[in-house]
Amino acid sequence: GDSVTQMEGPVTLSEEAFLTINCTYTATGYPSLFWYVQYPGEGLQLLLKATKADDKGSNKGFEATYRKETTSFHLEKGSVQVSDSAVYFCALQGSGGYNKLIFGAGTRLAVHP
Amino acid sequence: EAQVTQNPRYLITVTGKKLTVTCSQNMNHEYMSWYRQDPGLGLRQIYYSMNVEVTDKGDVPEGYKVSRKEKRNFPLILESPSPNQTSLYFCASTSGGMNTEAFFGQGTRLTVV
């Protein structure tokens, strides 16, 4: 079945450092890919998405490119801030016809001043 | 303001005592679902509903029930909770189309002793 694999955390960075969180997926057909972010004590919220190969999703300085050849959707940010500290989830939505999301295990990011 | 509201936020209960976690959305979304979040496992879908009176099992439905009598409400019922149901639970809703954003509640942290 469909699945998502994320790099294990926690990831600890200093402010203004470069961030990469790796995400790879297994799916039949042409899934849509998402990154969700969970700030402490809150629910998940959509960070960015990409719906077809070579699409780049971007939001709040974060970017991810849908790479079908490597089945990857890595999250990047050029300069992280303390306020980016959160748990990041990669997810896919299969082409099965309804809205089920398959999530990765999540990667906790801690940014220090 | 578009939102998904879950109650309670925190709950400690004893094994076998029936409980209900409520979920309500104000966006007139057709599709609603329940997830549980466990360390290292990400979010896993428990049940989902594609519309009023239409519900179906997700990946981890054992020990849970749901109902969808009104479009806005989707309660999660644990008829006889057990300690392995200690988890963080999230309700989510989407408009029902592909590639659409899922809106999450703030979560319910349940402890079964």
XYZ file of N, CA and C in Angstrom:
678
model
N 0.824 -1.198 0.000
C 0.000 0.000 0.000
C 0.861 1.252 0.000
N 0.184 2.391 -0.061
C 0.890 3.674 -0.060
C 1.578 3.919 1.275
N 2.713 4.577 1.229
C 3.441 4.880 2.465
C 4.329 6.098 2.284
N 4.708 6.697 3.400
C 5.584 7.869 3.420
C 6.679 7.629 4.453
N 7.910 7.923 4.074
C 9.045 7.777 4.976
C 9.738 9.122 5.143
N 9.891 9.535 6.379
C 10.581 10.791 6.681
C 11.839 10.523 7.467
N 12.780 11.462 7.362
C 13.970 11.342 8.182
C 13.588 11.474 9.650
N 14.289 10.722 10.482
C 13.996 10.771 11.906
C 14.560 12.037 12.512
N 13.876 12.527 13.506
C 14.384 13.675 14.228
C 14.892 13.255 15.597
N 15.086 14.183 16.487
C 14.860 15.609 16.213
C 15.998 16.226 15.410
N 15.656 17.282 14.719
C 16.640 18.085 14.012
C 16.843 19.355 14.827
N 18.073 19.622 15.194
C 18.390 20.803 15.993
C 19.290 21.716 15.181
N 18.870 22.961 15.021
C 19.615 23.927 14.215
C 19.744 25.255 14.946
N 20.729 26.003 14.559
C 20.844 27.380 15.023
C 20.048 28.285 14.098
N 19.609 29.397 14.643
C 18.863 30.365 13.821
C 19.686 30.748 12.597
N 19.000 30.891 11.454
C 19.563 31.259 10.158
C 20.259 30.099 9.445
N 20.251 28.923 10.022
C 20.833 27.759 9.344
C 19.899 27.283 8.237
N 20.461 26.459 7.328
C 19.693 25.866 6.236
C 19.039 24.577 6.713
N 17.800 24.394 6.294
C 17.033 23.222 6.727
C 16.698 22.335 5.539
N 16.917 21.040 5.718
C 16.369 20.036 4.806
C 15.762 18.925 5.648
N 14.530 18.570 5.343
C 13.889 17.393 5.936
C 13.511 16.480 4.779
N 14.087 15.292 4.778
C 13.870 14.368 3.670
C 12.544 13.629 3.783
N 11.907 13.424 2.646
C 10.661 12.679 2.578
C 10.640 11.890 1.276
N 10.394 10.598 1.370
C 10.187 9.769 0.187
C 8.869 9.040 0.331
N 8.324 8.630 -0.797
C 7.009 8.009 -0.752
C 6.945 6.793 -1.658
N 5.976 5.953 -1.373
C 5.617 4.826 -2.238
C 4.134 4.928 -2.499
N 3.753 4.948 -3.763
C 2.330 5.062 -4.098
C 2.097 4.586 -5.518
N 0.915 4.091 -5.744
C 0.512 3.776 -7.114
C -0.128 5.019 -7.716
N -0.055 5.122 -8.995
C -0.667 6.259 -9.662
C 0.094 7.544 -9.411
N -0.659 8.635 -9.309
C -0.057 9.968 -9.216
C -0.605 10.693 -7.993
N 0.013 10.458 -6.840
C -0.512 11.079 -5.625
C -0.250 12.574 -5.582
N -0.989 13.264 -4.733
C -0.651 14.627 -4.354
C 0.181 14.565 -3.083
N 1.078 15.523 -2.929
C 2.016 15.507 -1.800
C 1.872 16.782 -0.980
N 2.011 16.632 0.330
C 1.773 17.746 1.245
C 2.848 17.764 2.338
N 3.095 18.956 2.845
C 3.768 19.110 4.125
C 2.817 19.826 5.068
N 2.610 19.200 6.241
C 1.841 19.814 7.307
C 2.784 20.131 8.466
N 2.435 21.181 9.227
C 3.247 21.584 10.365
C 2.370 21.595 11.616
N 2.946 21.137 12.706
C 2.233 21.104 13.988
C 3.039 21.893 15.005
N 2.541 23.071 15.354
C 3.176 23.856 16.404
C 2.758 23.321 17.765
N 3.553 23.573 18.783
C 3.270 23.000 20.111
C 1.846 23.280 20.575
N 1.159 22.228 20.972
C -0.180 22.353 21.519
C -1.271 22.613 20.504
N -0.951 22.520 19.220
C -1.930 22.823 18.194
C -2.154 21.639 17.264
N -3.179 21.754 16.458
C -3.416 20.761 15.421
C -2.511 20.997 14.232
N -2.607 20.114 13.258
C -1.797 20.249 12.054
C -2.392 21.324 11.156
N -1.522 22.000 10.435
C -1.986 22.953 9.434
C -1.142 22.788 8.183
N -1.775 23.021 7.052
C -1.100 22.834 5.784
C 0.009 23.869 5.624
N 1.196 23.408 5.257
C 2.315 24.300 4.993
C 2.457 24.539 3.487
N 2.476 23.456 2.716
C 2.544 23.588 1.271
C 2.133 22.272 0.627
N 1.894 22.321 -0.674
C 1.491 21.108 -1.387
C 1.960 21.162 -2.825
N 1.975 19.991 -3.457
C 2.274 19.881 -4.885
C 1.440 18.744 -5.439
N 0.853 18.960 -6.584
C -0.119 17.989 -7.074
C 0.338 17.196 -8.279
N 1.464 17.557 -8.895
C 1.964 16.757 -10.010
C 3.476 16.878 -10.097
N 4.059 15.970 -10.852
C 5.517 15.893 -10.962
C 6.110 17.238 -11.383
N 7.234 17.586 -10.724
C 8.005 18.806 -10.978
C 7.349 20.063 -10.424
N 6.166 19.946 -9.850
C 5.567 21.089 -9.156
C 6.419 21.459 -7.953
N 6.503 22.745 -7.664
C 7.159 23.215 -6.448
C 6.126 23.906 -5.587
N 5.961 23.411 -4.370
C 5.116 24.090 -3.407
C 5.971 25.013 -2.556
N 5.409 26.155 -2.157
C 6.179 27.083 -1.339
C 5.251 27.888 -0.437
N 5.774 28.242 0.739
C 4.996 29.021 1.697
C 5.913 29.395 2.854
N 5.838 30.618 3.317
C 6.590 31.086 4.493
C 8.085 30.811 4.381
N 8.638 30.820 3.183
C 10.061 30.581 2.989
C 10.431 29.115 2.835
N 9.467 28.223 3.047
C 9.679 26.790 2.850
C 9.374 26.423 1.400
N 10.100 25.422 0.894
C 9.868 24.925 -0.457
C 9.997 23.412 -0.487
N 9.300 22.792 -1.423
C 9.472 21.364 -1.677
C 9.084 21.101 -3.116
N 9.851 20.250 -3.789
C 9.606 19.931 -5.195
C 9.221 18.469 -5.340
N 8.178 18.217 -6.064
C 7.650 16.877 -6.317
C 8.549 16.212 -7.350
N 9.334 15.238 -6.902
C 10.261 14.545 -7.799
C 9.781 13.121 -8.005
N 9.189 12.869 -9.164
C 8.634 11.544 -9.408
C 9.745 10.518 -9.652
N 10.833 10.950 -10.272
C 11.891 9.997 -10.610
C 12.578 9.440 -9.363
N 12.600 10.245 -8.295
C 13.194 9.769 -7.043
C 12.136 9.545 -5.965
N 10.894 9.669 -6.306
C 9.751 9.571 -5.380
C 10.036 10.319 -4.082
N 10.379 11.599 -4.235
C 10.759 12.390 -3.063
C 10.033 13.726 -3.049
N 9.976 14.311 -1.860
C 9.337 15.616 -1.660
C 10.015 16.266 -0.451
N 11.285 16.571 -0.599
C 12.083 17.079 0.519
C 11.719 18.526 0.836
N 11.630 18.824 2.119
C 11.303 20.180 2.579
C 12.594 20.956 2.834
N 12.650 22.201 2.356
C 13.839 23.031 2.534
C 13.452 24.440 2.943
N 14.354 25.059 3.711
C 14.239 26.475 4.014
C 15.642 27.037 4.150
N 15.849 28.174 3.553
C 17.193 28.721 3.496
C 17.708 29.281 4.812
N 16.818 29.768 5.655
C 17.245 30.426 6.887
C 16.133 30.259 7.923
N 16.336 29.336 8.854
C 15.265 29.045 9.803
C 15.265 30.051 10.952
N 14.100 30.190 11.560
C 13.913 31.066 12.707
C 13.452 30.239 13.903
N 13.600 30.812 15.074
C 13.150 30.120 16.292
C 11.674 29.755 16.175
N 10.897 30.619 15.535
C 9.456 30.398 15.393
C 9.116 29.232 14.466
N 10.104 28.687 13.766
C 9.875 27.507 12.914
C 9.926 26.206 13.710
N 10.271 26.283 14.956
C 10.323 25.086 15.809
C 8.938 24.445 15.867
N 8.861 23.191 15.436
C 7.568 22.510 15.310
C 7.839 21.074 14.868
N 6.764 20.323 14.677
C 6.869 18.994 14.086
C 6.331 19.081 12.658
N 7.073 18.539 11.718
C 6.724 18.606 10.309
C 6.368 17.210 9.797
N 5.222 17.135 9.123
C 4.727 15.875 8.604
C 4.639 15.929 7.089
N 5.235 14.964 6.442
C 5.047 14.767 5.019
C 3.845 13.846 4.837
N 3.034 14.089 3.827
C 1.834 13.279 3.627
C 1.529 13.159 2.146
N 0.854 12.086 1.794
C 0.380 11.943 0.423
C -1.109 11.655 0.419
N -1.718 12.040 -0.652
C -3.120 11.729 -0.905
C -3.154 10.945 -2.200
N -3.593 9.695 -2.085
C -3.573 8.840 -3.246
C -4.641 9.207 -4.259
N -4.576 8.527 -5.378
C -5.535 8.815 -6.442
C -6.746 7.916 -6.345
N -6.995 7.386 -5.156
C -8.087 6.435 -4.958
C -9.470 7.022 -4.947
N -9.595 8.349 -4.981
C -10.934 8.906 -5.131
C -11.541 9.492 -3.873
N -10.878 9.420 -2.741
C -11.376 10.140 -1.592
C -10.195 10.733 -0.847
N -10.470 11.418 0.267
C -9.470 12.348 0.786
C -8.524 11.776 1.828
N -8.292 10.489 1.832
C -7.437 9.913 2.857
C -6.016 10.416 2.709
N -5.431 10.839 3.791
C -4.036 11.258 3.845
C -3.212 10.166 4.512
N -2.072 9.861 3.915
C -1.103 8.945 4.503
C 0.058 9.789 5.003
N 0.361 9.698 6.298
C 1.365 10.550 6.902
C 2.659 9.796 7.173
N 3.755 10.542 7.106
C 5.001 10.042 7.641
C 4.999 10.165 9.151
N 6.077 9.719 9.784
C 6.148 9.673 11.243
C 6.320 11.049 11.867
N 6.685 12.037 11.083
C 6.900 13.376 11.614
C 8.363 13.594 11.992
N 8.818 14.841 11.820
C 10.188 15.223 12.180
C 10.114 16.462 13.047
N 10.640 16.337 14.247
C 10.638 17.483 15.160
C 11.838 18.369 14.859
N 11.578 19.649 14.696
C 12.626 20.645 14.451
C 12.705 21.576 15.652
N 13.915 21.741 16.169
C 14.165 22.698 17.249
C 15.201 23.693 16.752
N 14.842 24.978 16.769
C 15.756 26.028 16.328
C 16.140 26.871 17.544
N 17.453 27.025 17.740
C 17.963 27.776 18.887
C 18.536 29.105 18.446
N 18.357 30.140 19.290
C 18.894 31.469 18.942
C 20.414 31.442 18.833
N -14.736 32.497 11.280
C -13.422 31.851 11.125
C -13.636 30.356 10.904
N -12.970 29.841 9.862
C -13.064 28.414 9.572
C -12.349 27.628 10.670
N -13.050 26.662 11.233
C -12.386 25.903 12.277
C -13.033 24.543 12.507
N -12.207 23.674 13.086
C -12.646 22.371 13.556
C -12.445 22.369 15.071
N -13.507 22.078 15.793
C -13.466 22.164 17.249
C -13.637 20.787 17.859
N -12.687 20.413 18.680
C -12.737 19.136 19.387
C -12.882 19.398 20.880
N -13.594 18.501 21.533
C -13.692 18.549 22.988
C -13.821 17.134 23.553
N -13.187 16.908 24.707
C -12.324 17.825 25.451
C -10.907 17.859 24.874
N -10.079 18.782 25.357
C -8.680 18.813 24.943
C -7.846 17.762 25.671
N -8.215 17.525 26.906
C -7.492 16.538 27.723
C -8.515 15.675 28.446
N -8.204 14.383 28.539
C -9.120 13.469 29.212
C -8.336 12.315 29.805
N -8.557 12.085 31.085
C -8.005 10.913 31.753
C -9.188 10.068 32.198
N -9.174 8.791 31.830
C -10.289 7.925 32.176
C -9.761 6.563 32.607
N -10.683 5.729 33.066
C -10.308 4.390 33.500
C -10.732 3.362 32.469
N -10.050 2.257 32.465
C -10.356 1.177 31.533
C -11.827 0.777 31.618
N -12.454 0.707 30.455
C -13.831 0.229 30.378
C -14.907 1.280 30.501
N -14.574 2.501 30.830
C -15.592 3.538 30.992
C -15.822 4.257 29.673
N -17.006 4.094 29.128
C -17.334 4.653 27.819
C -17.111 6.157 27.768
N -16.572 6.628 26.641
C -16.374 8.061 26.477
C -16.629 8.465 25.030
N -16.912 9.755 24.874
C -17.134 10.336 23.542
C -16.293 11.584 23.406
N -15.597 11.690 22.293
C -14.873 12.903 21.944
C -15.658 13.580 20.813
N -16.021 14.822 21.024
C -16.841 15.496 20.007
C -15.974 16.241 19.006
N -16.505 16.392 17.805
C -15.835 17.131 16.740
C -16.896 17.862 15.944
N -16.656 19.146 15.700
C -17.599 19.945 14.933
C -16.831 20.859 13.995
N -17.333 20.997 12.762
C -16.701 21.907 11.793
C -17.746 22.876 11.255
N -17.284 24.096 10.936
C -18.216 25.147 10.495
C -18.019 25.522 9.036
N -17.434 24.606 8.243
C -17.102 24.914 6.853
C -17.999 24.187 5.853
N -18.999 23.496 6.355
C -19.916 22.741 5.497
C -19.173 21.667 4.680
N -18.099 21.137 5.265
C -17.329 20.105 4.570
C -18.063 18.775 4.573
N -17.909 18.050 3.471
C -18.535 16.726 3.372
C -17.692 15.654 4.062
N -16.392 15.760 3.924
C -15.503 14.687 4.355
C -14.906 14.997 5.719
N -15.061 14.064 6.664
C -14.464 14.210 7.986
C -13.781 12.905 8.362
N -12.769 13.018 9.200
C -12.046 11.815 9.603
C -11.450 11.989 10.982
N -11.105 10.864 11.588
C -10.424 10.832 12.868
C -9.073 10.141 12.682
N -8.060 10.738 13.331
C -6.712 10.175 13.328
C -6.230 10.035 14.767
N -5.336 9.103 14.974
C -4.598 9.063 16.216
C -3.116 9.255 15.913
N -2.444 9.978 16.790
C -1.029 10.279 16.603
C -0.232 9.618 17.709
N 0.699 8.776 17.331
C 1.547 8.079 18.274
C 3.006 8.280 17.895
N 3.888 8.386 18.871
C 5.312 8.655 18.580
C 5.886 7.628 17.611
N 6.578 8.138 16.607
C 7.231 7.271 15.633
C 6.308 6.687 14.581
N 5.009 6.922 14.714
C 4.043 6.346 13.772
C 3.295 7.393 12.974
N 3.474 8.641 13.280
C 2.733 9.680 12.579
C 1.255 9.624 12.918
N 0.425 10.044 11.990
C -1.026 10.002 12.176
C -1.591 8.836 11.382
N -2.458 8.096 12.026
C -3.105 6.973 11.363
C -4.615 7.171 11.418
N -5.262 6.885 10.297
C -6.691 7.144 10.210
C -7.489 6.056 10.921
N -8.450 6.480 11.743
C -9.278 5.549 12.501
C -10.577 5.263 11.734
N -11.322 6.296 11.441
C -12.579 6.227 10.691
C -12.689 7.480 9.844
N -13.504 7.369 8.814
C -13.804 8.546 8.023
C -15.278 8.539 7.613
N -15.726 9.706 7.169
C -17.108 9.838 6.716
C -17.129 10.719 5.481
N -17.803 10.236 4.439
C -17.860 11.000 3.195
C -19.105 11.868 3.123
N -20.042 11.653 4.027
C -21.223 12.508 4.101
C -22.113 12.001 5.234
N -23.224 12.666 5.435
C -24.146 12.265 6.506
C -24.550 10.806 6.320
N -24.470 10.057 7.417
C -24.865 8.640 7.449
C -23.960 7.739 6.612
N -22.821 8.244 6.147
C -21.874 7.433 5.386
C -20.536 7.427 6.116
N -20.205 6.307 6.750
C -18.938 6.189 7.467
C -18.252 4.894 7.070
N -16.937 4.858 7.271
C -16.205 3.640 6.926
C -14.919 3.572 7.739
N -14.378 2.374 7.851
C -13.179 2.151 8.644
C -11.954 2.699 7.943
N -11.046 3.218 8.756
C -9.728 3.591 8.279
C -8.746 2.470 8.529
N -7.545 2.826 8.902
C -6.488 1.822 9.074
C -6.467 1.176 10.456
N -6.962 1.883 11.467
C -6.898 1.355 12.843
C -8.239 1.528 13.553
N -9.311 0.873 13.074
C -10.645 1.125 13.619
C -11.008 0.342 14.882
N -10.215 -0.667 15.237
C -10.602 -1.554 16.333
C -10.744 -0.785 17.644
N -11.885 -0.968 18.308
C -12.133 -0.342 19.596
C -12.796 1.026 19.500
N -13.103 1.460 18.304
C -13.711 2.781 18.093
C -15.021 2.665 17.329
N -15.893 3.652 17.558
C -17.107 3.818 16.759
C -17.242 5.286 16.421
N -17.984 5.553 15.355
C -18.277 6.931 14.977
C -19.727 6.995 14.515
N -20.219 8.221 14.401
C -21.532 8.438 13.794
C -21.504 9.766 13.062
N -22.375 9.904 12.081
C -22.460 11.165 11.320
C -23.937 11.427 11.031
N -24.590 11.970 12.048
C -26.022 12.262 11.927
C -26.274 13.638 11.346
N -25.312 14.525 11.528
C -25.392 15.861 10.954
C -24.084 16.129 10.225
N -24.133 16.995 9.244
C -22.952 17.248 8.438
C -21.817 17.839 9.275
N -22.116 18.676 10.232
C -21.071 19.381 10.952
C -20.418 18.565 12.067
N -21.064 17.517 12.542
C -20.567 16.794 13.719
C -20.129 15.374 13.394
N -19.052 14.958 14.030
C -18.499 13.616 13.781
C -17.864 13.115 15.075
N -18.642 12.660 16.021
C -18.088 12.218 17.306
C -17.371 10.873 17.212
N -16.371 10.732 18.045
C -15.617 9.478 18.171
C -15.989 8.848 19.509
N -16.383 7.592 19.460
C -16.869 6.890 20.646
C -15.953 5.727 20.977
N -15.530 5.669 22.237
C -14.789 4.524 22.732
C -15.687 3.832 23.744
N -16.263 2.712 23.361
C -17.254 2.049 24.203
C -16.618 1.414 25.433
N -15.431 0.885 25.297
C -14.734 0.258 26.415
C -13.239 0.536 26.271
N -12.817 1.722 26.655
C -11.426 2.120 26.429
C -10.428 1.199 27.115
N -9.292 1.027 26.475
C -8.196 0.246 27.058
C -6.923 1.081 27.012
N -5.940 0.721 27.822
C -4.709 1.526 27.886
C -4.021 1.703 26.537
N -4.162 0.750 25.610
C -3.500 0.920 24.305
C -4.199 1.960 23.421
N -5.279 2.545 23.919
C -5.923 3.650 23.216
C -5.471 5.003 23.770
N -4.529 4.983 24.699
C -3.907 6.224 25.148
C -3.157 6.816 23.962
N -3.524 8.044 23.588
C -2.969 8.631 22.371
C -3.428 10.074 22.254
N -2.953 10.724 21.198
C -3.403 12.064 20.832
C -4.302 11.918 19.617
N -5.519 12.414 19.712
C -6.515 12.223 18.660
C -6.806 13.546 17.960
N -6.926 13.455 16.640
C -7.258 14.621 15.835
C -8.442 14.326 14.931
N -9.334 15.298 14.873
C -10.413 15.286 13.906
C -10.016 16.208 12.760
N -10.402 15.853 11.551
C -10.076 16.675 10.389
C -11.256 16.721 9.441
N -11.331 17.801 8.672
C -12.374 17.880 7.656
C -11.797 18.474 6.386
N -12.358 18.077 5.244
C -12.006 18.649 3.949
C -13.275 18.824 3.131
N -13.154 19.610 2.086
C -14.316 19.888 1.265
C -14.720 18.719 0.392
N -13.822 17.767 0.216
C -14.200 16.561 -0.522
C -13.563 16.411 -1.876
N -12.943 17.451 -2.408
C -12.276 17.310 -3.689
C -10.862 16.814 -3.519
N -10.235 16.455 -4.625
C -8.843 16.036 -4.555
C -7.951 17.260 -4.317
N -6.822 17.013 -3.689
C -5.787 18.037 -3.488
C -6.224 19.176 -2.581
N -7.298 18.978 -1.844
C -7.775 20.063 -0.993
C -7.148 19.975 0.392
N -7.075 21.109 1.046
C -6.474 21.207 2.364
C -7.352 20.539 3.395
N -6.728 19.792 4.297
C -7.424 19.239 5.444
C -7.279 20.208 6.609
N -8.383 20.467 7.298
C -8.380 21.325 8.479
C -8.487 20.435 9.714
N -7.588 20.674 10.660
C -7.508 19.827 11.845
C -7.978 20.560 13.095
N -8.585 19.794 13.988
C -8.841 20.308 15.319
C -7.559 20.387 16.125
N -7.662 20.913 17.342
C -6.475 21.129 18.168
C -6.009 19.867 18.877
N -6.804 18.816 18.778
C -6.380 17.550 19.353
C -6.983 17.281 20.726
N -7.105 15.999 21.027
C -7.568 15.534 22.338
C -6.556 14.535 22.858
N -5.945 14.870 23.965
C -4.979 13.943 24.554
C -5.720 13.061 25.544
N -5.796 11.780 25.205
C -6.523 10.813 26.013
C -5.553 9.888 26.728
N -5.776 9.733 28.030
C -5.014 8.768 28.818
C -5.996 7.792 29.440
N -5.772 6.502 29.197
C -6.616 5.452 29.773
C -5.772 4.675 30.785
N -6.216 4.683 32.033
C -5.429 4.017 33.091
C -6.135 2.752 33.583
